Short mmCIF file of C-alpha atoms in Angstrom, two decimals:
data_model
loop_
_atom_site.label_atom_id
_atom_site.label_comp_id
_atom_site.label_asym_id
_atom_site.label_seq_id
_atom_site.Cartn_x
_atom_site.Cartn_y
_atom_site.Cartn_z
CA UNK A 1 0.00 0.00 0.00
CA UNK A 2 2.78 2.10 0.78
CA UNK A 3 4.12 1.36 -2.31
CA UNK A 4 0.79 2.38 -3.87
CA UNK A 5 2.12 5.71 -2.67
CA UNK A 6 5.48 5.75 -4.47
CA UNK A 7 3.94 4.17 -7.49
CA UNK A 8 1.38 7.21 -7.72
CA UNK A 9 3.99 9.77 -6.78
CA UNK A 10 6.24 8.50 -9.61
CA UNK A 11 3.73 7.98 -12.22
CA UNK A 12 2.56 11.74 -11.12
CA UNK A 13 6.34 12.65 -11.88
CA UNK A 14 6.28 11.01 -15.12
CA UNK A 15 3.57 12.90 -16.40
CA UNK A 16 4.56 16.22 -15.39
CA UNK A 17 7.87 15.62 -16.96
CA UNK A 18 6.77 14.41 -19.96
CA UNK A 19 4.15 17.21 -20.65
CA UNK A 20 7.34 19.94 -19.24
CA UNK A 21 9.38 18.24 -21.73
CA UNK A 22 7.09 18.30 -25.01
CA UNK A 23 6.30 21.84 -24.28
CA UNK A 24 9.14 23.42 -23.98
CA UNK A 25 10.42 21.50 -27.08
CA UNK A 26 7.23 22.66 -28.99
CA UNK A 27 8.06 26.54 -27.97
CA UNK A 28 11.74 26.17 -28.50
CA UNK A 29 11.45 24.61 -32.33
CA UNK A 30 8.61 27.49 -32.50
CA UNK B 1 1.23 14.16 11.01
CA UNK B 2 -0.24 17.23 9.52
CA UNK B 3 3.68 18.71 9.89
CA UNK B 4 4.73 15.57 8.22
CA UNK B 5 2.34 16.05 5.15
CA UNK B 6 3.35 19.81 4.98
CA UNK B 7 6.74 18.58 4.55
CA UNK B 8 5.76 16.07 2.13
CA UNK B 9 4.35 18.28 0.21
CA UNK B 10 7.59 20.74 -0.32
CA UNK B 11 9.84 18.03 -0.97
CA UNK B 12 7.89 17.25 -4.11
CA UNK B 13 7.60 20.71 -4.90
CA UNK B 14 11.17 21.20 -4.68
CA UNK B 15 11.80 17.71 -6.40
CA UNK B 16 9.82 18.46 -9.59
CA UNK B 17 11.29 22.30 -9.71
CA UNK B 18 14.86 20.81 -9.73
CA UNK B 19 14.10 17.88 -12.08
CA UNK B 20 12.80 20.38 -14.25
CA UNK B 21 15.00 23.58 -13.97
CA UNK B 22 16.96 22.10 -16.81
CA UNK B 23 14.60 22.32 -18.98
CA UNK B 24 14.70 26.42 -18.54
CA UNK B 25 17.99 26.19 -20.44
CA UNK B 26 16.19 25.36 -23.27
CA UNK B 27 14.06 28.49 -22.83
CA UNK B 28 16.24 31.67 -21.87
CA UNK B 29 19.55 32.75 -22.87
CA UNK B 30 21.98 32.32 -25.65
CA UNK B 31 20.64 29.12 -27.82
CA UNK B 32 20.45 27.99 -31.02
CA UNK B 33 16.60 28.64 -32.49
CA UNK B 34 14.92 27.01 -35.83
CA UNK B 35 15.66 23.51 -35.16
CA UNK B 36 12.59 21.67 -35.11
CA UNK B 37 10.61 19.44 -32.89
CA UNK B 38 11.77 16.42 -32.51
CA UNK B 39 15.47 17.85 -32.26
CA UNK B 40 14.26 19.93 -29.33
CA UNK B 41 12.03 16.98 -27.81
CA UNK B 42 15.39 14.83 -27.73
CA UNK B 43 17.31 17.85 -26.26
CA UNK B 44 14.46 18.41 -23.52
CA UNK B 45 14.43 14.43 -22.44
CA UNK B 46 18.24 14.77 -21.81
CA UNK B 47 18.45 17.36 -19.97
CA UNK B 48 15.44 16.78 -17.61
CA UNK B 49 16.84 13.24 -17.72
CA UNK B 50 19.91 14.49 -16.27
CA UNK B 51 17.76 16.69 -13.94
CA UNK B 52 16.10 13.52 -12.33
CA UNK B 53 19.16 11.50 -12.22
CA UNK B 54 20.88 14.07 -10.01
CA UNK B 55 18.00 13.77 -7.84
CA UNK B 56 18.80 10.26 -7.43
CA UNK B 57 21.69 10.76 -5.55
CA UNK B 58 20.09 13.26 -3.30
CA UNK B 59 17.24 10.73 -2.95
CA UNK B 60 19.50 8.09 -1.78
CA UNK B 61 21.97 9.83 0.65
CA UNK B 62 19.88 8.79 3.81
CA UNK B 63 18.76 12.56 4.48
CA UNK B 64 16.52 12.15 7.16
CA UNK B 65 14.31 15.11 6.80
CA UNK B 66 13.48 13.70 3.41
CA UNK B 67 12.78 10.58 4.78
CA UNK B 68 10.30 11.68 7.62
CA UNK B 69 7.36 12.42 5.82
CA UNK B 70 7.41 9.29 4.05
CA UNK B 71 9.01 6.47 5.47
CA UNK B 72 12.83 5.22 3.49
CA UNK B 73 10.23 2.24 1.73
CA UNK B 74 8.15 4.78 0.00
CA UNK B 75 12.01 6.68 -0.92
CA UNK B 76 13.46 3.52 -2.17
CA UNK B 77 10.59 2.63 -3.93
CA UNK B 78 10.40 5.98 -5.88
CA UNK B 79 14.09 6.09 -6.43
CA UNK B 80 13.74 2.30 -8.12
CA UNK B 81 10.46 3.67 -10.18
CA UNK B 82 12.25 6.73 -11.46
CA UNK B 83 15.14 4.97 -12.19
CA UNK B 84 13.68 3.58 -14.94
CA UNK B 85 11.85 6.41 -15.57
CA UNK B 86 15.58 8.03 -15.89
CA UNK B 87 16.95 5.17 -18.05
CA UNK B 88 14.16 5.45 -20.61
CA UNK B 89 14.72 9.30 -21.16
CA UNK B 90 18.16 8.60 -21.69
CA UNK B 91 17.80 6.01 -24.08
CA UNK B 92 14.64 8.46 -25.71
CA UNK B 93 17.26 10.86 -26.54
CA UNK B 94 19.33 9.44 -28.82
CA UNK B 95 17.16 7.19 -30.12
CA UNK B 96 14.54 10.13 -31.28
CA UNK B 97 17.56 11.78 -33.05
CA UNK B 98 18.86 8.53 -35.02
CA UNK B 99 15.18 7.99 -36.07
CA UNK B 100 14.87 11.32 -37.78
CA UNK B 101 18.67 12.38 -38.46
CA UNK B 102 20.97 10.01 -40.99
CA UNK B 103 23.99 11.87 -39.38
CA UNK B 104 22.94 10.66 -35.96
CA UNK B 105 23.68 7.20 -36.31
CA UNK B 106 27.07 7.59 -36.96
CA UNK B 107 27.84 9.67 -33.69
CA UNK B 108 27.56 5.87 -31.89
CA UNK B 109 30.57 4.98 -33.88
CA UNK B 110 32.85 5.31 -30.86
CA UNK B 111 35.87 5.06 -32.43
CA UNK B 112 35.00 8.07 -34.86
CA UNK B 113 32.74 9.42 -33.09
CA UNK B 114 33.85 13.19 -31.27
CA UNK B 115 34.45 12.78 -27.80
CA UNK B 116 31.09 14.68 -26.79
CA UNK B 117 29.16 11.57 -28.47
CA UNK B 118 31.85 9.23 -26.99
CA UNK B 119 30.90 10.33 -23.32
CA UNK B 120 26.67 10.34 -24.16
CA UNK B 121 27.35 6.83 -25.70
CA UNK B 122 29.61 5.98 -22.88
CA UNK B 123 26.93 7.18 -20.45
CA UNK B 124 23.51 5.39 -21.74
CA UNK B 125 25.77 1.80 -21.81
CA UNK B 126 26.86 2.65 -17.93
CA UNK B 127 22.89 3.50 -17.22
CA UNK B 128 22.30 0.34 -18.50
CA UNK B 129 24.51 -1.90 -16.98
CA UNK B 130 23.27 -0.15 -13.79
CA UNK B 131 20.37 -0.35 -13.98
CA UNK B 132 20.70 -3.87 -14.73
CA UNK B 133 22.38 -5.53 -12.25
CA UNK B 134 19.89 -3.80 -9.86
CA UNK B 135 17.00 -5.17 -11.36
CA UNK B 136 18.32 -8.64 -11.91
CA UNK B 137 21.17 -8.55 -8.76
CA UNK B 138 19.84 -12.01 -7.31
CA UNK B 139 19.34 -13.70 -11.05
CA UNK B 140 23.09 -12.27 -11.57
CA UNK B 141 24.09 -13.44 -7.73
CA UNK B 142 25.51 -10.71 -7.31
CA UNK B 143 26.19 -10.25 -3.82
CA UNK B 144 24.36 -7.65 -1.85
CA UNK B 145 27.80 -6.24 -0.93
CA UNK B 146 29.47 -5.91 -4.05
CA UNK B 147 26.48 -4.71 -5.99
CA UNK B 148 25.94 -1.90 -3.49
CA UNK B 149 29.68 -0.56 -4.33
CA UNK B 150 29.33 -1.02 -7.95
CA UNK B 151 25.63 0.74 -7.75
CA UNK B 152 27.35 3.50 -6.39
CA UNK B 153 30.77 3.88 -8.53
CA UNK B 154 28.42 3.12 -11.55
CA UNK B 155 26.12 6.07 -10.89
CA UNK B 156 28.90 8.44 -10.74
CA UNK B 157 30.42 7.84 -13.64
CA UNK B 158 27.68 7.48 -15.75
CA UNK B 159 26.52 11.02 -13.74
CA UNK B 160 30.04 12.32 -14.58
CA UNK B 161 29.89 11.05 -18.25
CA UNK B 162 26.43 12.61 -18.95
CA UNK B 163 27.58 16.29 -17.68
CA UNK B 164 30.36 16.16 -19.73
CA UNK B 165 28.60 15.19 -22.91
CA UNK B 166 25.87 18.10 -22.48
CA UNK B 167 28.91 20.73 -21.49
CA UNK B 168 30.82 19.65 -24.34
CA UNK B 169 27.75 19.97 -27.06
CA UNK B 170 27.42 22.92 -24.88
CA UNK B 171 24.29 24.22 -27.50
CA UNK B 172 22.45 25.51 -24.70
CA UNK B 173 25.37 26.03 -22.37
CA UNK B 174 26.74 29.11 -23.83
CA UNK B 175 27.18 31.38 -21.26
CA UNK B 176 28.71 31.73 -18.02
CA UNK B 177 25.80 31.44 -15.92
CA UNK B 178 23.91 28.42 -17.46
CA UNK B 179 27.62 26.57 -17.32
CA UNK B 180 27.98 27.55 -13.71
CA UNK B 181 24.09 26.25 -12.92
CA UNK B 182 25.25 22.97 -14.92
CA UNK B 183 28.29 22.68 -12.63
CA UNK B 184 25.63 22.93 -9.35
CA UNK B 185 24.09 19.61 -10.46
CA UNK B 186 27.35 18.41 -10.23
CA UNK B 187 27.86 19.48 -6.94
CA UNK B 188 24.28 18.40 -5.68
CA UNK B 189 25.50 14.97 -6.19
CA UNK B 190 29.33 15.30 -5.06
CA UNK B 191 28.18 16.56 -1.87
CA UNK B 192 25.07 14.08 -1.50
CA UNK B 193 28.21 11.15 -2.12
CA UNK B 194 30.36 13.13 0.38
CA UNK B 195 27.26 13.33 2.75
CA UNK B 196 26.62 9.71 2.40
CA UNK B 197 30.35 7.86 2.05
CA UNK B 198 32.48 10.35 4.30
CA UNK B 199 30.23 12.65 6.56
CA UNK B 200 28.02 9.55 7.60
CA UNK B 201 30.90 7.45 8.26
CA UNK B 202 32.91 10.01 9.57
CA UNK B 203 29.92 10.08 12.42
CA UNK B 204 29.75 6.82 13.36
CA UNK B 205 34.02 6.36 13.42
CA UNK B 206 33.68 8.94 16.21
CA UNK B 207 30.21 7.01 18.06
CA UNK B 208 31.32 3.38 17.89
CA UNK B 209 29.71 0.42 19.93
CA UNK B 210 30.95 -2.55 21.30
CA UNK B 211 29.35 -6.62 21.55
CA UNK B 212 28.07 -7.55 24.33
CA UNK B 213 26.93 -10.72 23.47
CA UNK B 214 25.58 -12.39 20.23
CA UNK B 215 22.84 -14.19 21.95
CA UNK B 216 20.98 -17.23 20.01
CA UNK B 217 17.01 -17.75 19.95
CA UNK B 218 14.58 -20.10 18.66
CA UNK B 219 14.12 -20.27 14.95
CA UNK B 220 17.64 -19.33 13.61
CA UNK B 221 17.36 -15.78 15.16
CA UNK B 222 20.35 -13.87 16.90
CA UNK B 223 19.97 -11.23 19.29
CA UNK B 224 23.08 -9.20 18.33
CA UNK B 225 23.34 -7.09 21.77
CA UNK B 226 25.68 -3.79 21.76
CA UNK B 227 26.58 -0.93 23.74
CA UNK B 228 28.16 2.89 23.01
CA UNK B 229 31.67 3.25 23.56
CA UNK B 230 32.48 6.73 25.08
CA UNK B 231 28.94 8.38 23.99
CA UNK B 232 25.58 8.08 25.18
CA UNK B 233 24.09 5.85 22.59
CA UNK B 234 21.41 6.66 19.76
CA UNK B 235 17.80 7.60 20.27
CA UNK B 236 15.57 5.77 18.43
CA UNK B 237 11.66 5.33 18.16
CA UNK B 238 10.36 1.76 18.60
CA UNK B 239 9.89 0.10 15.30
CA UNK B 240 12.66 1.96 13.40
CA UNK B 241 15.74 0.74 12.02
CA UNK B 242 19.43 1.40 11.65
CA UNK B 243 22.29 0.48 9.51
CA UNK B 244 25.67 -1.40 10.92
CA UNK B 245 28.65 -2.24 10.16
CA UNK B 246 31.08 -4.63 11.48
CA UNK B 247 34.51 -6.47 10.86
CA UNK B 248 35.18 -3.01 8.42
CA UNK B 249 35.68 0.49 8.43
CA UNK B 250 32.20 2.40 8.45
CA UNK B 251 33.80 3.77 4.81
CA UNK B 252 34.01 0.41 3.38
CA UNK B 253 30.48 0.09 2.53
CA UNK B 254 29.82 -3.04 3.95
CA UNK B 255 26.61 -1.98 6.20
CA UNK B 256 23.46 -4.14 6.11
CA UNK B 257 19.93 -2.68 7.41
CA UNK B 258 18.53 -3.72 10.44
CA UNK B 259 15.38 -2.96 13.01
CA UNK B 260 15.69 -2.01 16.35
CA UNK B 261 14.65 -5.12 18.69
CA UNK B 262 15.42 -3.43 22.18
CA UNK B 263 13.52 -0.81 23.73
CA UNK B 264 13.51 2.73 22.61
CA UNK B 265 13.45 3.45 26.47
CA UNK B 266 17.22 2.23 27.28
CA UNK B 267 19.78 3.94 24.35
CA UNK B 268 22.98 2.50 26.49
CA UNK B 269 21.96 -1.68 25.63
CA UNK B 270 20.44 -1.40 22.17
CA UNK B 271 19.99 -4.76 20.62
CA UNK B 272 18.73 -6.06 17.12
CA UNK B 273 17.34 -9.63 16.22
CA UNK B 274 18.70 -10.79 13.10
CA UNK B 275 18.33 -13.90 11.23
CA UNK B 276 20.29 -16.28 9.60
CA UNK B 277 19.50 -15.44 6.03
CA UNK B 278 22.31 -14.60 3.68
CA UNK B 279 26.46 -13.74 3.28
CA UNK B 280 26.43 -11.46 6.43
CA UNK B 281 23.58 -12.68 8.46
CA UNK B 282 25.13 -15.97 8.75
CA UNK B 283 28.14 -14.54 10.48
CA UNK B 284 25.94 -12.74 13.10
CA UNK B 285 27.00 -15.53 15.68
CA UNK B 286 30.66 -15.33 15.37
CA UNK B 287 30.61 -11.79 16.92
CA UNK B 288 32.67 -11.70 19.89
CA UNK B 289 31.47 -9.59 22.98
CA UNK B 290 34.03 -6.24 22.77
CA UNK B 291 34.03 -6.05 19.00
CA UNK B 292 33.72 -2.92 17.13
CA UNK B 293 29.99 -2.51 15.63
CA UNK B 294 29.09 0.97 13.70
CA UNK B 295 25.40 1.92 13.79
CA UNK B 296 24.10 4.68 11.24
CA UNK B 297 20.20 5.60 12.41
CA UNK B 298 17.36 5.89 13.26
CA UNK B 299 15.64 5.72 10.34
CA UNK B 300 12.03 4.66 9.14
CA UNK B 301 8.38 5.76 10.40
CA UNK B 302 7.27 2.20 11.43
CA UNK B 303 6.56 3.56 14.65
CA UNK B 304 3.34 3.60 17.10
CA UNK B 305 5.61 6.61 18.45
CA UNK B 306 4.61 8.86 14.58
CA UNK B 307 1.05 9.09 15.46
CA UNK B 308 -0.80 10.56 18.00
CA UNK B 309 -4.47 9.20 17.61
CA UNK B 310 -3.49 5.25 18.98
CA UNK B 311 -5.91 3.56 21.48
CA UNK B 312 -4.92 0.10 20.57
CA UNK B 313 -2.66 -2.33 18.35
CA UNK B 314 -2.86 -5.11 16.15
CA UNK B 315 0.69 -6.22 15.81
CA UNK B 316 1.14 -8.88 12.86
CA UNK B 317 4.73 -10.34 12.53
CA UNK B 318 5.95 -12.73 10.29
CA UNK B 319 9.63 -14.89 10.82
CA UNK B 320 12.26 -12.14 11.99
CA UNK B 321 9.19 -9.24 11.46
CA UNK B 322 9.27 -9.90 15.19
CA UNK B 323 12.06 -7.63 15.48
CA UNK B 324 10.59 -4.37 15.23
CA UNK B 325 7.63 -5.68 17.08
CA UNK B 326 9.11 -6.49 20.13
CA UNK B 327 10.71 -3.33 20.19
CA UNK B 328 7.38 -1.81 20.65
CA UNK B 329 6.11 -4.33 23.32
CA UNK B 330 9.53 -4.15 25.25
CA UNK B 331 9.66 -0.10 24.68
CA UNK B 332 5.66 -0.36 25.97
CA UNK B 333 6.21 -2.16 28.94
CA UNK B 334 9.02 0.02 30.37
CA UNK B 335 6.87 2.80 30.07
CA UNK B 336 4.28 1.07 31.85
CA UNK B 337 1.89 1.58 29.04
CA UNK B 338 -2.08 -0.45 29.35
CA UNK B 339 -3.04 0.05 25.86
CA UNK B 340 -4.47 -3.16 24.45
CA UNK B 341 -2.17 -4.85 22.26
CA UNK B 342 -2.96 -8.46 20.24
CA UNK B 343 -0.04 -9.69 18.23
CA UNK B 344 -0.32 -12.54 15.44
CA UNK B 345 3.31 -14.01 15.05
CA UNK B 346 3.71 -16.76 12.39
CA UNK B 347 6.43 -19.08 12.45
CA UNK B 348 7.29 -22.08 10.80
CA UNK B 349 6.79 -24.12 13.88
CA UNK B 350 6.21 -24.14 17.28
CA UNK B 351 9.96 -24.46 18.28
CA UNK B 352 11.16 -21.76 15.51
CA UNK B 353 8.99 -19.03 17.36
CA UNK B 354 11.48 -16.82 18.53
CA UNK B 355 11.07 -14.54 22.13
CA UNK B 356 8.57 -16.85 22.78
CA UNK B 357 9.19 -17.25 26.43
CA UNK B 358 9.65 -13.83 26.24
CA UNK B 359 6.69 -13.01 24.77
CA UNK B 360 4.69 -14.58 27.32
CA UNK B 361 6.26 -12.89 30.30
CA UNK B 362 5.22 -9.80 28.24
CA UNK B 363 1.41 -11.05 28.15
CA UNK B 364 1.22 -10.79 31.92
CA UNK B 365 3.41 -7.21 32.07
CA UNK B 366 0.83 -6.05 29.25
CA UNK B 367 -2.70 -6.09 27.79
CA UNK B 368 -1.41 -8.10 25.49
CA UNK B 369 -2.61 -11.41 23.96
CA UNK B 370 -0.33 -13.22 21.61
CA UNK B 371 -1.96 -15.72 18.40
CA UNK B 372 0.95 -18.01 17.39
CA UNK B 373 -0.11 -18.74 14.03
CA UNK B 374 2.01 -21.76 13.10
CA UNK B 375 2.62 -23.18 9.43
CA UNK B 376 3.37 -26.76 10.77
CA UNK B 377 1.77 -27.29 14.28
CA UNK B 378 2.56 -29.67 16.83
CA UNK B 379 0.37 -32.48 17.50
CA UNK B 380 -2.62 -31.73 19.61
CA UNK B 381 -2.07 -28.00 18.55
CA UNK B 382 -5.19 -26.07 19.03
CA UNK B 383 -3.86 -22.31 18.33
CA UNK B 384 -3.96 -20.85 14.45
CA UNK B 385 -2.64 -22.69 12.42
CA UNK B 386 -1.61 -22.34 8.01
CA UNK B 387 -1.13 -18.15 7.23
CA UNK B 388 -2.54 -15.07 8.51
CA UNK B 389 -5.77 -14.90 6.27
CA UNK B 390 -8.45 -12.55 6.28
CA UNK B 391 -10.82 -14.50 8.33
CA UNK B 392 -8.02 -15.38 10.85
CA UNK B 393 -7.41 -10.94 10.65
CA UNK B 394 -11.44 -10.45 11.17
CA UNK B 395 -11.36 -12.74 14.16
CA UNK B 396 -8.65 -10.91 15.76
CA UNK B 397 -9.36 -6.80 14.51
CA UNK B 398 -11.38 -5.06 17.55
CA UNK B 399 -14.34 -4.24 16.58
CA UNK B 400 -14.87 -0.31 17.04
CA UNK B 401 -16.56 2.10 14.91
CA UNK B 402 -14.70 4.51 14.29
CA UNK B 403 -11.84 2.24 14.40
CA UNK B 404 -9.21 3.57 16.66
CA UNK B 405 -6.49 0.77 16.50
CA UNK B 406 -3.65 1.10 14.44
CA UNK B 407 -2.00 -2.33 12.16
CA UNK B 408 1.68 -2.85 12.51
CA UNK B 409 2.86 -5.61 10.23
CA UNK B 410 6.44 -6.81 9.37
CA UNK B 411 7.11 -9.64 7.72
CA UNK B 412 8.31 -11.66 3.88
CA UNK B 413 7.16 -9.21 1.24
CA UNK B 414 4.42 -12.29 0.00
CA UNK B 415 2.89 -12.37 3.68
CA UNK B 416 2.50 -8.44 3.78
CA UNK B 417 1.36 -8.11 0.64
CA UNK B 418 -1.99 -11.00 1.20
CA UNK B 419 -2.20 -9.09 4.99
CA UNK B 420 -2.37 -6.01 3.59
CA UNK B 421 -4.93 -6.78 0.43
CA UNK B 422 -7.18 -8.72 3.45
CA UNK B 423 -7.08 -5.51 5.78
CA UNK B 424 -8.44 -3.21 3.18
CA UNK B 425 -11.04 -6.01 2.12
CA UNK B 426 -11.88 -5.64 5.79
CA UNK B 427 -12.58 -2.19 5.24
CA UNK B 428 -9.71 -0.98 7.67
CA UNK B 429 -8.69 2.45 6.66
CA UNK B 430 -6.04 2.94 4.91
CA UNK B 431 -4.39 5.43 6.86
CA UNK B 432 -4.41 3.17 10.14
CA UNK B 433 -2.12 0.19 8.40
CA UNK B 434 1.80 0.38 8.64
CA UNK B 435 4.00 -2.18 6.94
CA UNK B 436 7.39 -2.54 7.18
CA UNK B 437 9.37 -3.58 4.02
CA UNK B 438 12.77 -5.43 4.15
CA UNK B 439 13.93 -5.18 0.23
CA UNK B 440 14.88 -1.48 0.52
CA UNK B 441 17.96 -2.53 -1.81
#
């Protein structure tokens, strides 16, 4: 269960990464 | 508790801000415009790549304050998750630029290759080979010992390999500050290392302990007993856990994690119970009383002492999960303490039961009741017998509404896993169950 926790918090980090990382490519290559 | 969630909270805040302030390199300053998308999308998974494998390091370093709010399991299972989560960014970025760029391809050719491909190329292969032999270190047999050193040389150099690629394409590196911000990623994980392998160590050269006696119990169990040398001893909470070392220098890296078995009421005679499992436990027994032991703790949150709101226990051990356990009893009955208690132990059999004896001289100290739940009874055995299953947990769980007991269980990974699934069919809340993990490797 407490690993439920640590799989959420990563998965939460994944996302938020992943959309970061896409955005700031799409504003960079303009 | 609402402290601890607080400081949850701004740990990941600050953990997705610094995983992520790479990516502002991409965005202000000197850097090179009109490349297009998928260039960019390959540039942005590197350096927020690199971002998150910093964090690693910080992640790992035993910080304590990090580790309050949510217990070292919950750390080392996010730092395992986002490892992989790290690998596959590395891996995305040069495998989104050899799909769309012929020239790309060629930049793996190591032995033409400019040295800023040489160290990315020479980077992903030491990612993978670390990240491999953690996921597959028992298929491997790699012992727990060596793999911990190599975990940590291979990190740094694949760490040190990866900075100096991105300095040396140094596209969005241009200018002095950027550089200098690059170089404090660097130093976020030289001094988490330093913290870890010399300031840690460093600590416990100057707080050592000595054997008492390496005392054996039923069921292959040793109660390793120690006391300070020259120093007061450690303060712990009952339940927690601490990292030792013995026969080597607290710098060689040879320190295996273990919980607290004494109570949390006497820091001068700490003791641990410790099984004969693997390469170190095995040894446990050949301690002699006056040799050198090195503990590095507290740490973990598996403790009834982390939350305020308990009126009663349900302790559920499994094998050596008794260690932690009777920590709590022992720590409870020197503080006098009437809450009601029931513990389900499981052993293998009645004679492998360890602190039995013990454990009964606690039941008349204590409200407690002990359920020996046994896997291969005696004859004429009329106690629990077979696993802890959810009708055995109903039987057992008070019945209050609102509950106001809290579940402790430590135990084999399989057995906490079934306990915890049956507690939560049981409609326990969530919130009121504790389990404490032993793979934090």
């Amino acid at each position: 269960m407490r690993h439920r926790i640590a799989s959420w918090l990563s998965w939460a980090m994944t996302g938020v990464i992943l959309i970061a990382a896409v955005l700031v490519a799409l504003i960079q290559s303009g | 508790m609402q402290n601890r969630r607080r400081a949850g909270v701004l740990w990941v805040v600050l953990y997705l801000a610094l995983a992520l302030a790479p990516l502002i390199f991409m965005l202000v300053g000197e850097r090179p415009t009109g490349r297009e998308f998928v260039r960019e999308l390959s540039v942005a998974f590197g350096f927020v790549g690199i971002g998150v494998m910093a964090l690693h390091f910080v992640l790992t370093a035993r910080i304590a304050a990090i580790k309050a709010p949510f217990g070292s399991d919950v750390v080392y299972y996010f730092h395992h998750r986002m490892a992989i989560v790290t690998l596959a960014l590395w891996l995305a970025h040069p495998i989104l630029l050899i799909l769309r760029f012929d020239w790309a391809l060629a930049l793996l050719n190591v032995f033409q290759a400019p040295w800023r491909a040489r160290f990315g190329v020479a980077s992903v292969v030491v990612i993978l080979v670390l990240v491999g032999i953690s996921v597959w270190r028992e298929k491997l047999k790699i012992e727990y010992v060596n793999w911990r050193i190599w975990h940590g040389i291979l990190a740094v150099l694949a760490m040190a390999a990866v900075m100096v690629h991105a300095y040396m394409v140094g596209k969005y590196l241009g200018t002095p500050f950027k550089r200098a911000l690059w170089l404090g990623y660097g130093g976020l994980c030289l001094a988490a290392v330093a913290y870890l392998r010399v300031y840690k160590p460093w600590q416990m050269l100057r707080h050592p302990y000595r054997v008492v006696e390496a005392k054996a119990e039923r069921g292959s169990v040793w109660s390793l007993v120690l006391e300070p040398v020259g120093h007061h001893g450690i303060q712990f909470e009952a339940g927690q856990f601490a990292w030792l070392t013995a026969r080597h220098s607290p710098f060689a890296v040879q320190e295996h994690p273990f919980s607290f078995a004494s109570s949390a009421e006497n820091s001068e005679r700490v003791s641990f119970a410790i099984k004969e499992l693997g390469d170190f436990t095995a040894t446990i027994g050949q301690l002699q009383p006056g040799e050198t032991i090195y503990i590095d703790g507290p740490y973990g949150i598996f403790s009834p002492d982390s939350y305020e709101d308990i009126e009663s226990y349900l302790l559920i051990a499994g094998g050596v999960g008794i260690a932690p356990m009777m920590s709590i009893l022992r720590t409870m009955a020197d503080r006098g303490e009437t809450k009601p208690v029931v513990l389900l132990y499981g052993s293998r059999d009645w004679e492998g039961a360890a602190y039995r004896e013990e454990l009964s001289d606690l039941e008349k100290q204590l409200d407690l009741h002990v359920v020996h739940v046994l896997e291969l009874p005696p004859e004429g055995w009329e106690g629990e017998t077979g696993f802890v299953t959810r009708e055995m947990l109903a039987r057992y769980l008070p019945n209050e509404r609102p509950p106001r007991y809290h579940v402790f269980i430590c135990g084999p990974t399989g057995m906490l896993n079934a306990v915890e699934a049956a507690l939560l069919q049981l409609e326990v809340p969530e919130r009121l169950i504790h389990a404490e993990r032993f793979d934090l490797a």
